[in-house]
């Protein structure tokens, strides 16, 4: 399993932001720009909390397992792999969604549409969605780090994940 690369996530964010900004500009010239839903940052924040809780739980279980505590509940490799895949998928989607809302937010700011109270609220929702998306990415990277297997002594092998 390959590790997430911050550069790939940043690239997705930037490309989605540019396309979203251009789309918002075009859409605004032909009609009314659709709104940014309040649910966007909330859903992203919930995903970030779930990823962080999963990472903290797995970290505690792995630590107890390494220290050979009596009654320590081990971590099944397949469960850890599924958690990493969930984190990676969440990070990729969060980069895309945060880029989209970031592009719309930049358009709203540059087009000076924030004078209208409804559009100002949408710009705030877009900014919160970008921050929540960054939280998802941070939690996913932390989860991936928690589930990473120790390095092998053989320098010819690539690093592996659980």
Short mmCIF file of C-alpha atoms in Angstrom, two decimals:
data_model
loop_
_atom_site.label_atom_id
_atom_site.label_comp_id
_atom_site.label_asym_id
_atom_site.label_seq_id
_atom_site.Cartn_x
_atom_site.Cartn_y
_atom_site.Cartn_z
CA UNK A 1 0.00 0.00 0.00
CA UNK A 2 1.42 3.37 -0.97
CA UNK A 3 1.60 6.26 1.44
CA UNK A 4 -0.37 9.42 0.88
CA UNK A 5 1.74 12.21 -0.52
CA UNK A 6 1.06 15.73 0.62
CA UNK A 7 2.03 17.03 -2.83
CA UNK A 8 -0.68 14.95 -4.50
CA UNK A 9 -3.27 16.18 -2.04
CA UNK A 10 -2.13 19.78 -2.53
CA UNK A 11 -2.29 19.32 -6.30
CA UNK A 12 -5.84 17.99 -6.10
CA UNK A 13 -6.78 20.91 -3.86
CA UNK A 14 -5.29 23.51 -6.21
CA UNK A 15 -6.71 22.03 -9.42
CA UNK A 16 -10.17 21.63 -7.87
CA UNK A 17 -9.96 25.19 -6.54
CA UNK A 18 -9.04 26.67 -9.91
CA UNK A 19 -11.73 24.71 -11.74
CA UNK A 20 -14.31 25.60 -9.10
CA UNK A 21 -13.38 29.29 -9.22
CA UNK A 22 -13.67 29.30 -13.02
CA UNK A 23 -16.95 27.40 -12.86
CA UNK A 24 -18.36 29.79 -10.27
CA UNK A 25 -17.35 32.74 -12.42
CA UNK A 26 -19.02 31.25 -15.46
CA UNK A 27 -22.12 30.19 -13.56
CA UNK A 28 -22.51 33.65 -12.01
CA UNK A 29 -22.50 35.32 -15.44
CA UNK A 30 -25.35 33.09 -16.66
CA UNK A 31 -27.50 33.05 -13.55
CA UNK A 32 -27.47 32.62 -9.84
CA UNK A 33 -24.52 30.86 -8.27
CA UNK A 34 -25.62 27.86 -6.16
CA UNK A 35 -25.07 28.24 -2.45
CA UNK A 36 -22.51 26.61 -0.22
CA UNK A 37 -24.42 24.34 2.18
CA UNK A 38 -23.93 24.63 5.92
CA UNK A 39 -23.65 20.84 6.05
CA UNK A 40 -20.36 20.82 4.09
CA UNK A 41 -18.04 21.84 6.93
CA UNK A 42 -20.07 19.85 9.44
CA UNK A 43 -19.77 16.58 7.49
CA UNK A 44 -16.05 17.12 6.92
CA UNK A 45 -15.54 17.87 10.62
CA UNK A 46 -17.40 14.68 11.60
CA UNK A 47 -15.19 12.64 9.25
CA UNK A 48 -12.10 14.26 10.77
CA UNK A 49 -13.28 13.38 14.29
CA UNK A 50 -13.99 9.76 13.28
CA UNK A 51 -10.54 9.44 11.70
CA UNK A 52 -8.85 10.97 14.73
CA UNK A 53 -10.78 8.73 17.15
CA UNK A 54 -9.85 5.68 15.08
CA UNK A 55 -6.19 6.70 15.04
CA UNK A 56 -6.09 7.32 18.79
CA UNK A 57 -7.82 4.01 19.50
CA UNK A 58 -5.49 2.05 17.25
CA UNK A 59 -2.46 3.82 18.68
CA UNK A 60 -3.45 2.89 22.24
CA UNK A 61 -4.15 -0.72 21.26
CA UNK A 62 -0.87 -1.05 19.37
CA UNK A 63 1.05 0.45 22.28
CA UNK A 64 -0.55 -1.98 24.72
CA UNK A 65 0.23 -4.84 22.35
CA UNK A 66 3.89 -3.77 21.99
CA UNK A 67 4.27 -3.48 25.76
CA UNK A 68 2.69 -6.93 26.14
CA UNK A 69 0.19 -5.78 28.72
CA UNK A 70 -1.95 -8.57 30.11
CA UNK A 71 -5.39 -8.57 28.51
CA UNK A 72 -4.32 -6.19 25.76
CA UNK A 73 -6.62 -6.40 22.78
CA UNK A 74 -4.52 -6.75 19.65
CA UNK A 75 -5.09 -5.11 16.29
CA UNK A 76 -5.96 -7.34 13.37
CA UNK A 77 -3.84 -6.47 10.33
CA UNK A 78 -6.88 -6.43 8.04
CA UNK A 79 -8.67 -3.98 10.34
CA UNK A 80 -5.63 -1.69 10.36
CA UNK A 81 -5.40 -1.91 6.56
CA UNK A 82 -9.07 -1.02 6.22
CA UNK A 83 -8.62 1.95 8.54
CA UNK A 84 -5.70 3.19 6.44
CA UNK A 85 -7.67 2.78 3.21
CA UNK A 86 -10.60 4.68 4.78
CA UNK A 87 -8.21 7.43 5.84
CA UNK A 88 -6.58 7.67 2.43
CA UNK A 89 -9.91 7.77 0.61
CA UNK A 90 -11.19 10.39 3.02
CA UNK A 91 -8.10 12.53 2.53
CA UNK A 92 -8.41 12.39 -1.27
CA UNK A 93 -12.10 13.32 -1.19
CA UNK A 94 -11.47 16.03 1.41
CA UNK A 95 -8.75 17.58 -0.78
CA UNK A 96 -11.17 17.64 -3.72
CA UNK A 97 -14.12 19.02 -1.74
CA UNK A 98 -12.01 21.59 0.12
CA UNK A 99 -10.56 22.75 -3.19
CA UNK A 100 -14.03 23.13 -4.67
CA UNK A 101 -15.32 25.15 -1.74
CA UNK A 102 -12.07 27.10 -1.59
CA UNK A 103 -12.49 28.11 -5.23
CA UNK A 104 -16.07 29.22 -4.63
CA UNK A 105 -15.00 31.13 -1.52
CA UNK A 106 -12.23 32.93 -3.41
CA UNK A 107 -14.69 33.81 -6.16
CA UNK A 108 -17.13 35.23 -3.62
CA UNK A 109 -14.37 37.34 -2.07
CA UNK A 110 -12.87 38.55 -5.35
CA UNK A 111 -16.24 39.31 -6.95
CA UNK A 112 -17.08 41.40 -3.88
CA UNK A 113 -20.27 39.44 -3.36
CA UNK A 114 -19.69 39.33 0.39
CA UNK A 115 -21.60 42.60 0.75
CA UNK A 116 -24.78 40.55 0.49
CA UNK A 117 -25.38 38.86 3.88
CA UNK A 118 -26.36 35.50 2.32
CA UNK A 119 -23.21 35.42 0.18
CA UNK A 120 -21.10 36.45 3.17
CA UNK A 121 -22.46 33.45 5.06
CA UNK A 122 -21.62 31.23 2.10
CA UNK A 123 -18.05 32.57 2.06
CA UNK A 124 -17.76 31.72 5.77
CA UNK A 125 -19.17 28.22 5.15
CA UNK A 126 -16.68 27.75 2.32
CA UNK A 127 -13.78 28.83 4.56
CA UNK A 128 -14.96 26.47 7.30
CA UNK A 129 -15.21 23.64 4.75
CA UNK A 130 -11.60 24.26 3.69
CA UNK A 131 -10.47 24.18 7.33
CA UNK A 132 -12.48 21.02 8.03
CA UNK A 133 -11.01 19.44 4.89
CA UNK A 134 -7.54 20.23 6.19
CA UNK A 135 -8.55 18.55 9.45
CA UNK A 136 -9.61 15.42 7.57
CA UNK A 137 -6.28 15.35 5.75
CA UNK A 138 -4.32 15.83 8.98
CA UNK A 139 -6.28 13.09 10.75
CA UNK A 140 -5.83 10.73 7.79
CA UNK A 141 -2.07 11.32 7.72
CA UNK A 142 -1.92 10.71 11.48
CA UNK A 143 -3.93 7.48 11.11
CA UNK A 144 -1.60 6.34 8.35
CA UNK A 145 1.42 7.09 10.54
CA UNK A 146 -0.08 5.16 13.46
CA UNK A 147 -0.69 2.08 11.30
CA UNK A 148 2.71 2.13 9.60
CA UNK A 149 4.77 -0.99 10.19
CA UNK A 150 8.28 -0.57 11.61
CA UNK A 151 11.02 -0.30 9.01
CA UNK A 152 12.59 -3.54 7.89
CA UNK A 153 16.31 -4.13 8.44
CA UNK A 154 16.74 -5.01 4.75
CA UNK A 155 17.53 -1.73 2.90
CA UNK A 156 16.40 -3.23 -0.44
CA UNK A 157 12.74 -3.50 0.58
CA UNK A 158 10.22 -0.68 0.37
CA UNK A 159 8.48 0.42 3.60
CA UNK A 160 5.25 -1.44 4.24
CA UNK A 161 1.96 -0.54 5.89
CA UNK A 162 -0.30 -2.60 8.08
#
